[in-house]
Coordinates of C-alpha atoms and ligand atoms in Angstrom, one line a residue:
X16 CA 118.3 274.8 155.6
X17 CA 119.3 275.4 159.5
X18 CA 118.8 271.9 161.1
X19 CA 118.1 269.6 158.1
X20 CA 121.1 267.3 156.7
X21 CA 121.0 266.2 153.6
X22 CA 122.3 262.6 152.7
X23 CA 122.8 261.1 149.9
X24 CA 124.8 257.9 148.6
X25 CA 124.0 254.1 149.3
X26 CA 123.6 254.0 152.4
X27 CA 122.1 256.7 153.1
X28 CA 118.3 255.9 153.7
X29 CA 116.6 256.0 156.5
X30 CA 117.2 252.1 156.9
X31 CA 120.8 253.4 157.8
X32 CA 118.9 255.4 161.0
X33 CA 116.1 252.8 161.6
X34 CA 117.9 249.3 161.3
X35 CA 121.6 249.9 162.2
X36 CA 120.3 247.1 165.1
X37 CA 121.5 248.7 168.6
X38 CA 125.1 249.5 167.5
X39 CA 125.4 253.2 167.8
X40 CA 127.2 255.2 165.0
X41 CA 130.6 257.3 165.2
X42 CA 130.4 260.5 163.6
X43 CA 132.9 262.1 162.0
X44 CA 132.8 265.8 160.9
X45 CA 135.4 267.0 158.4
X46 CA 135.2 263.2 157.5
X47 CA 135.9 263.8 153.9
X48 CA 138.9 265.9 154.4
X49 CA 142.9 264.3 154.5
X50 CA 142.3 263.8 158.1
X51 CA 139.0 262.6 158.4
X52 CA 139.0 260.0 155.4
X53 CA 141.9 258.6 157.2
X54 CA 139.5 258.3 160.3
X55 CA 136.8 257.0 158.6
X56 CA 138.6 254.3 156.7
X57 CA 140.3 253.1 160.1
X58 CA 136.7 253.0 162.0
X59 CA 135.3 251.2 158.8
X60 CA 137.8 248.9 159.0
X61 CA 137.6 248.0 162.7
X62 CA 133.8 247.4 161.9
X63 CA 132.3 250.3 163.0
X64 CA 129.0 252.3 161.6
X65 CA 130.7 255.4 160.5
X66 CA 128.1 258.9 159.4
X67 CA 131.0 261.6 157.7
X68 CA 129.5 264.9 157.7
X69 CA 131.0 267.4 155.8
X70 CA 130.6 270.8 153.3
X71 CA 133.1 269.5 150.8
X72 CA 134.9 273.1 151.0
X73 CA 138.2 271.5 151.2
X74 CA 137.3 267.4 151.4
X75 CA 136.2 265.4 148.7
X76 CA 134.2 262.7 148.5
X77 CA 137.0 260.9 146.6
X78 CA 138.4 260.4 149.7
X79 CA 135.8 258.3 151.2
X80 CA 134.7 257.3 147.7
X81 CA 136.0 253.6 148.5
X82 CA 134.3 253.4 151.9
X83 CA 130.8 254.5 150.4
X84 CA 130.4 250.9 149.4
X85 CA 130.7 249.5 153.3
X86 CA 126.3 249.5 154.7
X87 CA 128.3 250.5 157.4
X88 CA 129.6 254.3 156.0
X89 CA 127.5 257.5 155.1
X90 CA 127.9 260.2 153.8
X91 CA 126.0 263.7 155.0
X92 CA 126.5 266.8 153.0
X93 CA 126.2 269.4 155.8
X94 CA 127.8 272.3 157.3
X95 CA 128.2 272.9 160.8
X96 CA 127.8 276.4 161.3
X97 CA 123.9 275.2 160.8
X98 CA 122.1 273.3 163.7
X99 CA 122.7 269.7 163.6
X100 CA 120.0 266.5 164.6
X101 CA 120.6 263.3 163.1
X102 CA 118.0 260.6 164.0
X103 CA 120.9 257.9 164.6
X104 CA 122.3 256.8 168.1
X105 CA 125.9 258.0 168.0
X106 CA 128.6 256.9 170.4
X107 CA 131.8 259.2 169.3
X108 CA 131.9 262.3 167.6
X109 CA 135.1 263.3 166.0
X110 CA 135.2 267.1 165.1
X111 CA 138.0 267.5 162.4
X112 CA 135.5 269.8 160.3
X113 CA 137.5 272.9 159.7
X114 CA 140.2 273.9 156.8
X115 CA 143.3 273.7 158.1
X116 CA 145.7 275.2 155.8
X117 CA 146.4 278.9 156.1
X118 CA 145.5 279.6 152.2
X119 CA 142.5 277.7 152.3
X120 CA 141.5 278.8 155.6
X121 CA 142.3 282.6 154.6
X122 CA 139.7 282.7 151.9
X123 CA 136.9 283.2 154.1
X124 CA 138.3 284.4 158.1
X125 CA 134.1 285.0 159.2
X126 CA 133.5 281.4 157.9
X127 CA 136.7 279.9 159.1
X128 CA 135.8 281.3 162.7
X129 CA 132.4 280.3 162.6
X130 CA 133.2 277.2 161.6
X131 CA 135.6 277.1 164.4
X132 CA 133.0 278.4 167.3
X133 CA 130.0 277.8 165.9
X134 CA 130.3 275.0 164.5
X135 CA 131.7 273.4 167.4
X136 CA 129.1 274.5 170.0
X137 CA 126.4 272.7 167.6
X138 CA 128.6 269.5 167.5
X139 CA 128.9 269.6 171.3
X140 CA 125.2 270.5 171.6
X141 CA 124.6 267.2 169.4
X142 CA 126.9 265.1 171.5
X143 CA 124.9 266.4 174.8
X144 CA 121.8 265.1 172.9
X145 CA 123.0 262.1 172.2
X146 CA 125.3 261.0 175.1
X147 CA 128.2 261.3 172.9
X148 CA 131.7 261.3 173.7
X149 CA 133.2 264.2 171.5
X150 CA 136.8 264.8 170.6
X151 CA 137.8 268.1 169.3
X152 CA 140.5 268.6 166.6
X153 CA 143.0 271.5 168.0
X154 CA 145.4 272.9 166.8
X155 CA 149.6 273.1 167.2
X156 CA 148.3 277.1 166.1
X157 CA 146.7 277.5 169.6
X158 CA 150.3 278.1 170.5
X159 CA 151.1 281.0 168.0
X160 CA 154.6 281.7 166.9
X161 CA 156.0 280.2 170.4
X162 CA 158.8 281.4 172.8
X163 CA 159.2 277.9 173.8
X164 CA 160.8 274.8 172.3
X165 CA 159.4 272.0 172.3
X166 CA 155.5 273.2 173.1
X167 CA 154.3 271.3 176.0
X168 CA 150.2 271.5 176.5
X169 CA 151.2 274.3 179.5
X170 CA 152.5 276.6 177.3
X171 CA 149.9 279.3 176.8
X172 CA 151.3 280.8 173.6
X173 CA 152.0 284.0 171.4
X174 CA 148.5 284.6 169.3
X175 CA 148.1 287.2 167.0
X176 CA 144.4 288.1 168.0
X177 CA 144.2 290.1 164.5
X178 CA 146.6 288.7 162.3
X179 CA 145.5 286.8 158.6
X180 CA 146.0 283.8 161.3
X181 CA 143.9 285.2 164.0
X182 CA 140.9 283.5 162.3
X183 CA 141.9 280.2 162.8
X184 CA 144.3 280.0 165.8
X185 CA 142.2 282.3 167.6
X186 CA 139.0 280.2 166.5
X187 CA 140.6 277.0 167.8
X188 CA 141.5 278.4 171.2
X189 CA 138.0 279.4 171.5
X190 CA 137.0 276.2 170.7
X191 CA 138.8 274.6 173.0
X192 CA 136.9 276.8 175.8
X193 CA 133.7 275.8 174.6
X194 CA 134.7 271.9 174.8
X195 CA 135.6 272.4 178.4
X196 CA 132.8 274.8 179.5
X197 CA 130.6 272.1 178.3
X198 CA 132.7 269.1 179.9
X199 CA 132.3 271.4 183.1
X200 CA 128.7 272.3 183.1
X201 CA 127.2 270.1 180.9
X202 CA 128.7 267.2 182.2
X203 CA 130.1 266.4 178.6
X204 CA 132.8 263.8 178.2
X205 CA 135.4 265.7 176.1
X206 CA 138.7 264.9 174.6
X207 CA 141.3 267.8 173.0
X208 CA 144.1 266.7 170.5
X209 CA 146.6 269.5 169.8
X210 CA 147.9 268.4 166.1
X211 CA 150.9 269.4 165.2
X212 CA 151.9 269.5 161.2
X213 CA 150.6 266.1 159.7
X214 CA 150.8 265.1 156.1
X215 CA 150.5 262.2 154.1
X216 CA 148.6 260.6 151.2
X217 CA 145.2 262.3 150.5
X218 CA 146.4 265.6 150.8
X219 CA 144.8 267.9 148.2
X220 CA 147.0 268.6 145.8
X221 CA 146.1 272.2 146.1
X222 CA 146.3 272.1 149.7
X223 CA 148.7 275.1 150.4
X224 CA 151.0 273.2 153.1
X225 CA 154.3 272.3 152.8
X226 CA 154.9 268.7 152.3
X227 CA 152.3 268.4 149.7
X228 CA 153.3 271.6 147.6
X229 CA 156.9 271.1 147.3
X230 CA 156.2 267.4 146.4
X231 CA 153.5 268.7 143.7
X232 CA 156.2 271.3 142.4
X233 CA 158.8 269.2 142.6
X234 CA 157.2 266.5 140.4
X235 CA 155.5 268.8 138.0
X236 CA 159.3 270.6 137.4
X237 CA 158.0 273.7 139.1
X238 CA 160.2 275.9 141.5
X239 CA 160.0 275.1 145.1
X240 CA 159.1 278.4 146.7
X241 CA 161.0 278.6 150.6
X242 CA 159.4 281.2 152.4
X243 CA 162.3 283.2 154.3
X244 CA 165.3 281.5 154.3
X245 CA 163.9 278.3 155.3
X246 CA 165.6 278.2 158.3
X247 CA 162.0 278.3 160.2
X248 CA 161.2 274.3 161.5
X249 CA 158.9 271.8 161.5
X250 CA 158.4 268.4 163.0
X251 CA 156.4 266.6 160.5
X252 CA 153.8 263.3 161.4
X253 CA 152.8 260.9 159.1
X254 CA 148.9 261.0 158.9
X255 CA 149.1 256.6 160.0
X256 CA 150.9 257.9 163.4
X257 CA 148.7 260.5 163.7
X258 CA 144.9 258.3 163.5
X259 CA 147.1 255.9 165.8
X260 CA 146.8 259.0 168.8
X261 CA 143.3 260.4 168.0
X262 CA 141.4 257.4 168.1
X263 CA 143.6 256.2 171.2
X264 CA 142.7 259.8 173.0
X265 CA 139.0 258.7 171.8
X266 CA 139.2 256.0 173.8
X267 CA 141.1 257.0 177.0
X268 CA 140.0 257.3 180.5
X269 CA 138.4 260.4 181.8
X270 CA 141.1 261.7 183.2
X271 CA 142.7 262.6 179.6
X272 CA 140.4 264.7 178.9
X273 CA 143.0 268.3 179.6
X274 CA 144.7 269.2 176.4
X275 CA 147.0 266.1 174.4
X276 CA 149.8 267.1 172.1
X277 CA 149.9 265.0 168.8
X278 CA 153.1 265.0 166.2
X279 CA 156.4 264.0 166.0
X280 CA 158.9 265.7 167.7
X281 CA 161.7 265.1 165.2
X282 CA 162.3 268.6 163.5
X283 CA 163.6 269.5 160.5
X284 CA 163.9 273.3 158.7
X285 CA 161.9 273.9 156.1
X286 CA 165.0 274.1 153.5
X287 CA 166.4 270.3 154.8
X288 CA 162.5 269.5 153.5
X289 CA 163.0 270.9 150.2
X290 CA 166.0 269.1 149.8
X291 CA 164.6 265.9 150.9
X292 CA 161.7 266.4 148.5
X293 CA 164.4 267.3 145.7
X294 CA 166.8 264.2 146.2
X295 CA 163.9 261.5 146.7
X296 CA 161.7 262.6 142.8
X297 CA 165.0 263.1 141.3
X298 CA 163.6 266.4 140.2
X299 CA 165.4 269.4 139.0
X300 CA 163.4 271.8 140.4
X301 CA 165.1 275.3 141.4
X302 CA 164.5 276.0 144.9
X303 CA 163.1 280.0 145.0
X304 CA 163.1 282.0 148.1
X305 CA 160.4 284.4 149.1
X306 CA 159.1 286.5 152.2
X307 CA 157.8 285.4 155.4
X308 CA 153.9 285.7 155.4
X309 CA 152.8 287.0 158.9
X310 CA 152.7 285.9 161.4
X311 CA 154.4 282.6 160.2
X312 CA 156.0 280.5 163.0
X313 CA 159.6 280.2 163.4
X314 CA 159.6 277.0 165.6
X315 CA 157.5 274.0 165.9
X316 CA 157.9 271.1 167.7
X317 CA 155.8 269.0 170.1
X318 CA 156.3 267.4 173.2
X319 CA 154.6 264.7 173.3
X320 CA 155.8 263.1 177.0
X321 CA 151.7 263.3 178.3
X322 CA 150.9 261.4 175.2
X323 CA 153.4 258.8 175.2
X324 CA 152.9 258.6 179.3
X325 CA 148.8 258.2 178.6
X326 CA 148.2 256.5 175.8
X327 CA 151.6 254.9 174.6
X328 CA 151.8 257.5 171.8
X329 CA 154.9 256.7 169.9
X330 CA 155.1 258.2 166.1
X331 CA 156.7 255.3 163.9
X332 CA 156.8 256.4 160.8
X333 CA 160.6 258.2 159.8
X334 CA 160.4 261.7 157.7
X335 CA 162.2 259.7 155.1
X336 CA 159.6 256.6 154.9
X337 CA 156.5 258.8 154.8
X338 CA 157.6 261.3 152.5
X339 CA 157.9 257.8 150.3
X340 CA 154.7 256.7 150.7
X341 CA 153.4 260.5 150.2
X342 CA 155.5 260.8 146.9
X343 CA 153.8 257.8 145.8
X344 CA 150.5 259.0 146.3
X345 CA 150.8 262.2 144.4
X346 CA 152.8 260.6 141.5
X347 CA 150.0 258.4 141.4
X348 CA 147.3 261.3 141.3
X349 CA 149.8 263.4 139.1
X350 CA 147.2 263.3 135.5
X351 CA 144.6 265.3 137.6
X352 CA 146.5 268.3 138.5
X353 CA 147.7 270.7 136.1
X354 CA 146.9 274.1 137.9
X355 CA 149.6 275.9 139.6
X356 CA 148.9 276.7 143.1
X357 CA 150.1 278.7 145.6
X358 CA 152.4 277.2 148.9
X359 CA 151.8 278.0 152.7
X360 CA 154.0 276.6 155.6
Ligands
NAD406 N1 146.6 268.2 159.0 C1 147.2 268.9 160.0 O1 148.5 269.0 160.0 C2 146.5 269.5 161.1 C3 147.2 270.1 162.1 C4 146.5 270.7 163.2 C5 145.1 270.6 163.2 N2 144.4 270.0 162.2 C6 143.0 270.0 162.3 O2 142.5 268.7 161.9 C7 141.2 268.9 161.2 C8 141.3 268.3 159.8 O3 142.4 268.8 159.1 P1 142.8 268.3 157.6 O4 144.3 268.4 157.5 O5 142.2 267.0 157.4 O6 142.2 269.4 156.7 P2 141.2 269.3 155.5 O7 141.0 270.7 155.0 O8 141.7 268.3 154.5 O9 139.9 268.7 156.1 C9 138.9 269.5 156.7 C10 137.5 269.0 156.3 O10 136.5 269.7 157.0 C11 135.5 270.1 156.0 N3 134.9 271.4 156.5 C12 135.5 272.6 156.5 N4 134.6 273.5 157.0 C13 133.5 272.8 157.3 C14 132.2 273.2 157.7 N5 131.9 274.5 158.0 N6 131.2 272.3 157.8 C15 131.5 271.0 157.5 N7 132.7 270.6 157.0 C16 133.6 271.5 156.9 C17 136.3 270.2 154.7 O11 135.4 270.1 153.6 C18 137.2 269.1 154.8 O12 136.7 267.9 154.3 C19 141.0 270.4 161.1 O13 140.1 270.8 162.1 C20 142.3 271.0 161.4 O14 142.2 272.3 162.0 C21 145.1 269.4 161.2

């Protein structure tokens, strides 16, 4: 199927391509993924014509499943290790498409890398094409378990180039040479966020990372498994503060266009989460301990001085007030999941 896209849902006729007038289309890849619904929602509501292209390996379309009645939102079942043409003019392509938890993204390394390189070369082929603006989604990862704390975008990092992680970190760091080889020779316009550890509602329940397991096992009465001694940190953004910095990178001058930390550099250890979790469902659940996987970070935390200096990047949302609203969500969600999963940091 190399180079067809297959659409499907309301709006997805060719009277979407043909007669969207002379407004041109942002694209979002990954767009039915915790990250990319977010996205798409936002540009949807700021009256944009939004196309989310995605394989539905770790999205689902019942994250967008509200926007699908907006003429202005599509929905493309692709994936973007195949070539990519879509007739539409597009403006802005956001590349989130990639699993980004370490259990999901484990379950197939090739794929994950592919996805990774591959796929971003043909999203950067179809932003050349098109005159597109094209931000890539990067990765805190890029920096490996790091020496320094807090990360600034300088920092070259401590990758595993074999690891069970290698897949991904190592895929996004080649990624990120392939955004600026084309920004360099190809004349693209390209923007990099590095994201650091972002949760929120529309998580899958099944996801693998942190916030959203122990919340999951927390309200289900099932042990919160703490890899280590959960003494490792994290600095944890709420997915509202996040959107707020990737569509404002979108839309900064050229001269943003080096590397931009995303998070929030308040960080907590992995334990102090668990506890939180614990005290705000009122659950009894027995916090278990575990071993490390490889490879897993001790420290994380951004700094985030570039962003706040060059696009007023200030994360609002406390640990405390998100992991509310997230609670909410899943407790909401809470009659569809019944499995028992397995928990990543
Ligand atoms: N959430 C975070 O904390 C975080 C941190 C750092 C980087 N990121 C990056 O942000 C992006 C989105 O992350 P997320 O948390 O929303 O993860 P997610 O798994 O919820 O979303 C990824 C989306 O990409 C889709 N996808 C995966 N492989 C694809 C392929 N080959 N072709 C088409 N679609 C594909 C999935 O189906 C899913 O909808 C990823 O690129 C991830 O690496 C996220």
């Amino acid at each position: 199927m190399a180079g067809e896209v297959l659409a499907f849902g309301p709006n997805c006729s060719a009277e979407f391509a043909l007669h969207g007038g002379k407004e041109k289309s942002v694209l979002v890849a990954g767009g039915a993924g915790f990250l990319g619904s977010h996205i798409c929602a936002r540009l949807i509501a700021a009256g944009r014509r939004v196309i989310c292209l995605d394989n539905l390996m770790t999205g689902s379309l019942r994250n967008v499943r509200e926007l699908a009645e907006s003429r202005n939102f599509c929905f493309r079942l692709h994936d973007v290790i195949d070539p990519i043409w879509l007739d539409e003019p597009i403006s802005e392509i956001y590349n989130l498409a990639c699993p980004a938890s370490p259990e999901k993204y484990q379950r197939d390394p090739l794929h994950t890398f592919q996805t990774s390189v591959r796929g971003a070369e043909n999203l950067l082929m179809l932003a050349q094409a098109k005159g597109a603006r094209i931000l890539q989604a990067s990765t805190s990862e890029v920096y490996g378990d790091p020496e320094i704390s807090p990360q600034q975008e300088s920092y070259r990092g401590a990758v595993n180039t074999f690891g069970p992680r290698a897949c991904y970190d190592e895929g996004k760091r080649a990624a990120e040479t392939l955004f600026y080889e084309f920004s360099a020779h190809r004349g693209l316009e390209v923007r990099v966020a590095r994201i650091f550890n972002t949760y929120g509602p529309k998580m899958a329940h099944d996801d693998g990372r942190v916030v959203s397991n122990f919340i999951v096992q927390a309200l289900m009465g099932q042990p919160i498994t703490v890899y280590g001694d959960g003494s490792q940190t994290r600095s944890f953004c709420y997915v509202d503060d996040l959107v707020d910095g990737l569509m404002a990178l979108m839309a900064s001058p050229p001269d943003c266009s080096s590397p931009m930390n995303l998070g929030n550099p308040g960080e907590f250890t992995v334990l102090e989460l668990a506890q939180k979790v614990l005290a705000k469902t009122g659950s009894h659940s027995p916090i278990v301990f575990s071993a490390l996987p490889t490879d897993d970070p001790r420290q994380r935390r951004p700094d985030i001085t570039r962003a706040r200096e060059r696009l007023g990047f200030n994360p609002r949302v406390a640990l405390d007030q998100g992991l509310d609203a997230t609670i909410a969500y899943f407790s909401g969600v809470m009659g569809s999941i019944s499995e028992p999963f397995k928990q990543v940091s």
